[in-house]
Amino acid sequence: MTRTRWHIAQINVGTMLYAGDDPRMSGFMNRLDKINALADESPGFVWRLQSESGNATDIDAGRGPNFIVNMSVWESVEALFDFVYRTGHRGVMVRRRQWFERPNGPYQVLWWVPGGHTPTVDEGLARLEHLQKNGPSRHAFTFQSTYPPPDSLGQPEDLEPDPYCSGWT
């Protein structure tokens, strides 16, 4: 019996407070290339959503001009967690209130995909909506309630992101 190799996909979304070319967004926009390069070079990185510009800020997700999506695929939840909370990416998250509206629900979701599968924006947004409506499950979850791959047994695990992340309080 051959087991499928699973990867973890994630989407995070945000509504920018200003247009991407507004000088007040420069602190965010000017960091994109560096943060994307950091992701590309990180252990466990598989893929990230990008247009010809090299990032995803100009991809139209159909929810308004200031709504942006970021998607990526990683070899493991731990590799993704390390990138998000233990690299220079964390500094951007700490300052996100300067650039993004406060979300009124989940703004990130994780889910397992078979190795080689490239998720679509619509797939990611559907998982985020599922998380919003149903809470964490094997179908859509968070770092606070991380489920094992579909062919594995086990209960959800809390990776305890709170000590690493400045919240929206």
PDB file of C-alpha atoms in Angstrom:
ATOM      1  CA  MET A   1       0.000   0.000   0.000  1.00  0.00           C
ATOM      2  CA  THR A   2       1.443   3.383  -1.037  1.00  0.00           C
ATOM      3  CA  ARG A   3       0.806   6.288   1.300  1.00  0.00           C
ATOM      4  CA  THR A   4       0.181   9.741  -0.109  1.00  0.00           C
ATOM      5  CA  ARG A   5       2.720  12.346   0.880  1.00  0.00           C
ATOM      6  CA  TRP A   6       0.795  15.277   2.326  1.00  0.00           C
ATOM      7  CA  HIS A   7       1.775  18.937   2.359  1.00  0.00           C
ATOM      8  CA  ILE A   8       0.233  21.769   4.329  1.00  0.00           C
ATOM      9  CA  ALA A   9      -1.430  24.606   2.423  1.00  0.00           C
ATOM     10  CA  GLN A  10      -2.277  27.967   3.917  1.00  0.00           C
ATOM     11  CA  ILE A  11      -4.045  31.105   2.868  1.00  0.00           C
ATOM     12  CA  ASN A  12      -4.073  34.359   4.756  1.00  0.00           C
ATOM     13  CA  VAL A  13      -6.044  37.396   3.732  1.00  0.00           C
ATOM     14  CA  GLY A  14      -6.201  41.039   4.621  1.00  0.00           C
ATOM     15  CA  THR A  15      -7.822  44.275   3.603  1.00  0.00           C
ATOM     16  CA  MET A  16      -5.251  47.014   3.209  1.00  0.00           C
ATOM     17  CA  LEU A  17      -6.077  50.315   4.875  1.00  0.00           C
ATOM     18  CA  TYR A  18      -4.844  52.186   1.797  1.00  0.00           C
ATOM     19  CA  ALA A  19      -4.153  51.450  -1.859  1.00  0.00           C
ATOM     20  CA  GLY A  20      -0.961  49.491  -2.449  1.00  0.00           C
ATOM     21  CA  ASP A  21       0.764  52.501  -4.040  1.00  0.00           C
ATOM     22  CA  ASP A  22      -0.158  54.835  -1.158  1.00  0.00           C
ATOM     23  CA  PRO A  23       2.984  55.983   0.713  1.00  0.00           C
ATOM     24  CA  ARG A  24       1.397  54.777   3.968  1.00  0.00           C
ATOM     25  CA  MET A  25       1.646  51.202   2.618  1.00  0.00           C
ATOM     26  CA  SER A  26       5.334  51.504   1.713  1.00  0.00           C
ATOM     27  CA  GLY A  27       6.455  49.894   4.990  1.00  0.00           C
ATOM     28  CA  PHE A  28       4.605  46.749   3.930  1.00  0.00           C
ATOM     29  CA  MET A  29       5.107  46.851   0.167  1.00  0.00           C
ATOM     30  CA  ASN A  30       8.851  47.529   0.459  1.00  0.00           C
ATOM     31  CA  ARG A  31       9.306  44.359   2.553  1.00  0.00           C
ATOM     32  CA  LEU A  32       7.534  41.960   0.185  1.00  0.00           C
ATOM     33  CA  ASP A  33      10.519  40.952  -1.932  1.00  0.00           C
ATOM     34  CA  LYS A  34      12.677  40.275   1.124  1.00  0.00           C
ATOM     35  CA  ILE A  35       9.970  38.276   2.934  1.00  0.00           C
ATOM     36  CA  ASN A  36       9.089  36.309  -0.206  1.00  0.00           C
ATOM     37  CA  ALA A  37      12.775  35.484  -0.761  1.00  0.00           C
ATOM     38  CA  LEU A  38      12.998  34.384   2.867  1.00  0.00           C
ATOM     39  CA  ALA A  39      10.028  32.057   2.314  1.00  0.00           C
ATOM     40  CA  ASP A  40      11.484  30.690  -0.917  1.00  0.00           C
ATOM     41  CA  GLU A  41      14.722  29.809   0.892  1.00  0.00           C
ATOM     42  CA  SER A  42      13.147  28.459   4.089  1.00  0.00           C
ATOM     43  CA  PRO A  43      13.378  24.766   4.999  1.00  0.00           C
ATOM     44  CA  GLY A  44      10.187  22.953   4.010  1.00  0.00           C
ATOM     45  CA  PHE A  45       8.977  25.574   1.519  1.00  0.00           C
ATOM     46  CA  VAL A  46       7.218  24.089  -1.540  1.00  0.00           C
ATOM     47  CA  TRP A  47       5.269  26.820  -3.388  1.00  0.00           C
ATOM     48  CA  ARG A  48       3.731  30.272  -3.027  1.00  0.00           C
ATOM     49  CA  LEU A  49       1.094  32.175  -4.958  1.00  0.00           C
ATOM     50  CA  GLN A  50       2.552  34.899  -7.131  1.00  0.00           C
ATOM     51  CA  SER A  51       1.846  36.836 -10.273  1.00  0.00           C
ATOM     52  CA  GLU A  52       4.428  38.075 -12.771  1.00  0.00           C
ATOM     53  CA  SER A  53       5.259  40.788 -10.204  1.00  0.00           C
ATOM     54  CA  GLY A  54       6.761  38.117  -7.928  1.00  0.00           C
ATOM     55  CA  ASN A  55       4.141  38.506  -5.207  1.00  0.00           C
ATOM     56  CA  ALA A  56       0.390  38.099  -4.872  1.00  0.00           C
ATOM     57  CA  THR A  57      -0.743  41.645  -4.026  1.00  0.00           C
ATOM     58  CA  ASP A  58      -2.034  42.264  -7.556  1.00  0.00           C
ATOM     59  CA  ILE A  59      -4.042  39.031  -7.806  1.00  0.00           C
ATOM     60  CA  ASP A  60      -7.757  39.858  -7.868  1.00  0.00           C
ATOM     61  CA  ALA A  61      -9.597  37.658  -5.365  1.00  0.00           C
ATOM     62  CA  GLY A  62     -12.896  39.344  -6.208  1.00  0.00           C
ATOM     63  CA  ARG A  63     -13.441  41.065  -2.874  1.00  0.00           C
ATOM     64  CA  GLY A  64     -12.364  44.612  -3.619  1.00  0.00           C
ATOM     65  CA  PRO A  65      -9.164  46.350  -4.695  1.00  0.00           C
ATOM     66  CA  ASN A  66      -7.623  46.465  -1.196  1.00  0.00           C
ATOM     67  CA  PHE A  67      -8.326  42.804  -0.375  1.00  0.00           C
ATOM     68  CA  ILE A  68      -5.175  40.742  -0.795  1.00  0.00           C
ATOM     69  CA  VAL A  69      -4.418  37.060  -0.443  1.00  0.00           C
ATOM     70  CA  ASN A  70      -1.254  35.181   0.319  1.00  0.00           C
ATOM     71  CA  MET A  71      -1.035  31.432  -0.204  1.00  0.00           C
ATOM     72  CA  SER A  72       1.736  28.922   0.199  1.00  0.00           C
ATOM     73  CA  VAL A  73       2.402  25.199   0.500  1.00  0.00           C
ATOM     74  CA  TRP A  74       4.922  23.663   2.909  1.00  0.00           C
ATOM     75  CA  GLU A  75       6.243  20.188   3.618  1.00  0.00           C
ATOM     76  CA  SER A  76       4.961  20.306   7.204  1.00  0.00           C
ATOM     77  CA  VAL A  77       3.012  22.395   9.666  1.00  0.00           C
ATOM     78  CA  GLU A  78       6.201  22.810  11.695  1.00  0.00           C
ATOM     79  CA  ALA A  79       8.108  24.259   8.710  1.00  0.00           C
ATOM     80  CA  LEU A  80       5.303  26.758   8.075  1.00  0.00           C
ATOM     81  CA  PHE A  81       5.088  27.635  11.790  1.00  0.00           C
ATOM     82  CA  ASP A  82       8.840  28.238  11.948  1.00  0.00           C
ATOM     83  CA  PHE A  83       8.696  30.579   8.941  1.00  0.00           C
ATOM     84  CA  VAL A  84       5.687  32.517  10.226  1.00  0.00           C
ATOM     85  CA  TYR A  85       6.812  32.951  13.833  1.00  0.00           C
ATOM     86  CA  ARG A  86      10.585  32.394  14.000  1.00  0.00           C
ATOM     87  CA  THR A  87      11.970  34.413  11.068  1.00  0.00           C
ATOM     88  CA  GLY A  88      11.912  38.013   9.887  1.00  0.00           C
ATOM     89  CA  HIS A  89       8.321  37.401   8.775  1.00  0.00           C
ATOM     90  CA  ARG A  90       7.260  37.895  12.388  1.00  0.00           C
ATOM     91  CA  GLY A  91       8.309  41.559  12.273  1.00  0.00           C
ATOM     92  CA  VAL A  92       5.832  42.224   9.476  1.00  0.00           C
ATOM     93  CA  MET A  93       3.057  40.539  11.460  1.00  0.00           C
ATOM     94  CA  VAL A  94       3.761  42.674  14.516  1.00  0.00           C
ATOM     95  CA  ARG A  95       3.254  45.828  12.425  1.00  0.00           C
ATOM     96  CA  ARG A  96       0.209  44.643  10.453  1.00  0.00           C
ATOM     97  CA  ARG A  97      -2.155  47.046  12.252  1.00  0.00           C
ATOM     98  CA  GLN A  98      -0.392  49.895  10.439  1.00  0.00           C
ATOM     99  CA  TRP A  99      -1.369  48.484   7.068  1.00  0.00           C
ATOM    100  CA  PHE A 100      -4.472  46.283   7.423  1.00  0.00           C
ATOM    101  CA  GLU A 101      -8.023  46.541   8.706  1.00  0.00           C
ATOM    102  CA  ARG A 102      -8.720  44.537  11.828  1.00  0.00           C
ATOM    103  CA  PRO A 103     -10.281  41.257  10.690  1.00  0.00           C
ATOM    104  CA  ASN A 104     -13.751  40.388  11.951  1.00  0.00           C
ATOM    105  CA  GLY A 105     -13.126  36.648  11.679  1.00  0.00           C
ATOM    106  CA  PRO A 106     -10.398  34.184  10.771  1.00  0.00           C
ATOM    107  CA  TYR A 107      -7.811  35.583   8.388  1.00  0.00           C
ATOM    108  CA  GLN A 108      -5.703  32.431   8.014  1.00  0.00           C
ATOM    109  CA  VAL A 109      -6.541  28.773   7.471  1.00  0.00           C
ATOM    110  CA  LEU A 110      -4.470  25.629   7.034  1.00  0.00           C
ATOM    111  CA  TRP A 111      -5.408  22.387   5.273  1.00  0.00           C
ATOM    112  CA  TRP A 112      -3.686  19.273   3.966  1.00  0.00           C
ATOM    113  CA  VAL A 113      -3.135  18.773   0.242  1.00  0.00           C
ATOM    114  CA  PRO A 114      -1.637  15.798  -1.590  1.00  0.00           C
ATOM    115  CA  GLY A 115       1.993  16.351  -2.571  1.00  0.00           C
ATOM    116  CA  GLY A 116       2.111  18.010  -5.993  1.00  0.00           C
ATOM    117  CA  HIS A 117      -1.296  19.707  -5.648  1.00  0.00           C
ATOM    118  CA  THR A 118      -1.304  23.472  -6.212  1.00  0.00           C
ATOM    119  CA  PRO A 119      -4.286  25.029  -4.431  1.00  0.00           C
ATOM    120  CA  THR A 120      -6.307  27.804  -6.021  1.00  0.00           C
ATOM    121  CA  VAL A 121      -7.392  31.069  -4.458  1.00  0.00           C
ATOM    122  CA  ASP A 122     -11.016  29.900  -4.626  1.00  0.00           C
ATOM    123  CA  GLU A 123     -10.058  26.682  -2.807  1.00  0.00           C
ATOM    124  CA  GLY A 124      -8.296  28.670  -0.090  1.00  0.00           C
ATOM    125  CA  LEU A 125     -11.164  31.133   0.332  1.00  0.00           C
ATOM    126  CA  ALA A 126     -13.619  28.208   0.578  1.00  0.00           C
ATOM    127  CA  ARG A 127     -11.491  26.665   3.366  1.00  0.00           C
ATOM    128  CA  LEU A 128     -11.400  30.007   5.173  1.00  0.00           C
ATOM    129  CA  GLU A 129     -15.183  30.297   4.892  1.00  0.00           C
ATOM    130  CA  HIS A 130     -15.565  26.728   6.188  1.00  0.00           C
ATOM    131  CA  LEU A 131     -13.387  27.599   9.201  1.00  0.00           C
ATOM    132  CA  GLN A 132     -15.471  30.725   9.833  1.00  0.00           C
ATOM    133  CA  LYS A 133     -18.773  28.804   9.730  1.00  0.00           C
ATOM    134  CA  ASN A 134     -17.755  25.532  11.407  1.00  0.00           C
ATOM    135  CA  GLY A 135     -14.651  26.132  13.484  1.00  0.00           C
ATOM    136  CA  PRO A 136     -11.475  24.054  13.228  1.00  0.00           C
ATOM    137  CA  SER A 137     -11.789  20.562  11.768  1.00  0.00           C
ATOM    138  CA  ARG A 138      -9.743  18.173   9.651  1.00  0.00           C
ATOM    139  CA  HIS A 139     -11.056  20.126   6.643  1.00  0.00           C
ATOM    140  CA  ALA A 140      -9.849  23.571   7.759  1.00  0.00           C
ATOM    141  CA  PHE A 141      -7.815  24.430  10.852  1.00  0.00           C
ATOM    142  CA  THR A 142      -5.387  26.834  12.522  1.00  0.00           C
ATOM    143  CA  PHE A 143      -2.077  26.738  14.350  1.00  0.00           C
ATOM    144  CA  GLN A 144      -4.079  26.594  17.583  1.00  0.00           C
ATOM    145  CA  SER A 145      -5.909  23.487  16.442  1.00  0.00           C
ATOM    146  CA  THR A 146      -3.654  21.653  14.003  1.00  0.00           C
ATOM    147  CA  TYR A 147      -4.884  18.320  12.680  1.00  0.00           C
ATOM    148  CA  PRO A 148      -2.611  15.498  11.482  1.00  0.00           C
ATOM    149  CA  PRO A 149      -2.569  14.506   7.784  1.00  0.00           C
ATOM    150  CA  PRO A 150      -5.680  12.703   6.493  1.00  0.00           C
ATOM    151  CA  ASP A 151      -4.072   9.249   6.535  1.00  0.00           C
ATOM    152  CA  SER A 152      -2.820   9.662  10.114  1.00  0.00           C
ATOM    153  CA  LEU A 153      -4.503   9.084  13.419  1.00  0.00           C
ATOM    154  CA  GLY A 154      -4.303  11.650  16.130  1.00  0.00           C
ATOM    155  CA  GLN A 155      -6.000  14.536  17.806  1.00  0.00           C
ATOM    156  CA  PRO A 156      -5.633  18.253  17.103  1.00  0.00           C
ATOM    157  CA  GLU A 157      -2.557  19.891  18.576  1.00  0.00           C
ATOM    158  CA  ASP A 158      -2.115  23.499  19.729  1.00  0.00           C
ATOM    159  CA  LEU A 159       1.232  24.793  18.470  1.00  0.00           C
ATOM    160  CA  GLU A 160       0.768  27.769  20.816  1.00  0.00           C
ATOM    161  CA  PRO A 161       1.364  30.658  18.431  1.00  0.00           C
ATOM    162  CA  ASP A 162       0.229  33.271  20.968  1.00  0.00           C
ATOM    163  CA  PRO A 163       3.649  33.875  22.570  1.00  0.00           C
ATOM    164  CA  TYR A 164       5.057  34.619  19.099  1.00  0.00           C
ATOM    165  CA  CYS A 165       2.321  36.792  17.688  1.00  0.00           C
ATOM    166  CA  SER A 166       1.053  40.189  18.652  1.00  0.00           C
ATOM    167  CA  GLY A 167      -2.736  39.963  18.358  1.00  0.00           C
ATOM    168  CA  TRP A 168      -5.353  42.403  17.189  1.00  0.00           C
ATOM    169  CA  THR A 169      -6.142  43.737  20.681  1.00  0.00           C
TER     170      THR A 169
END
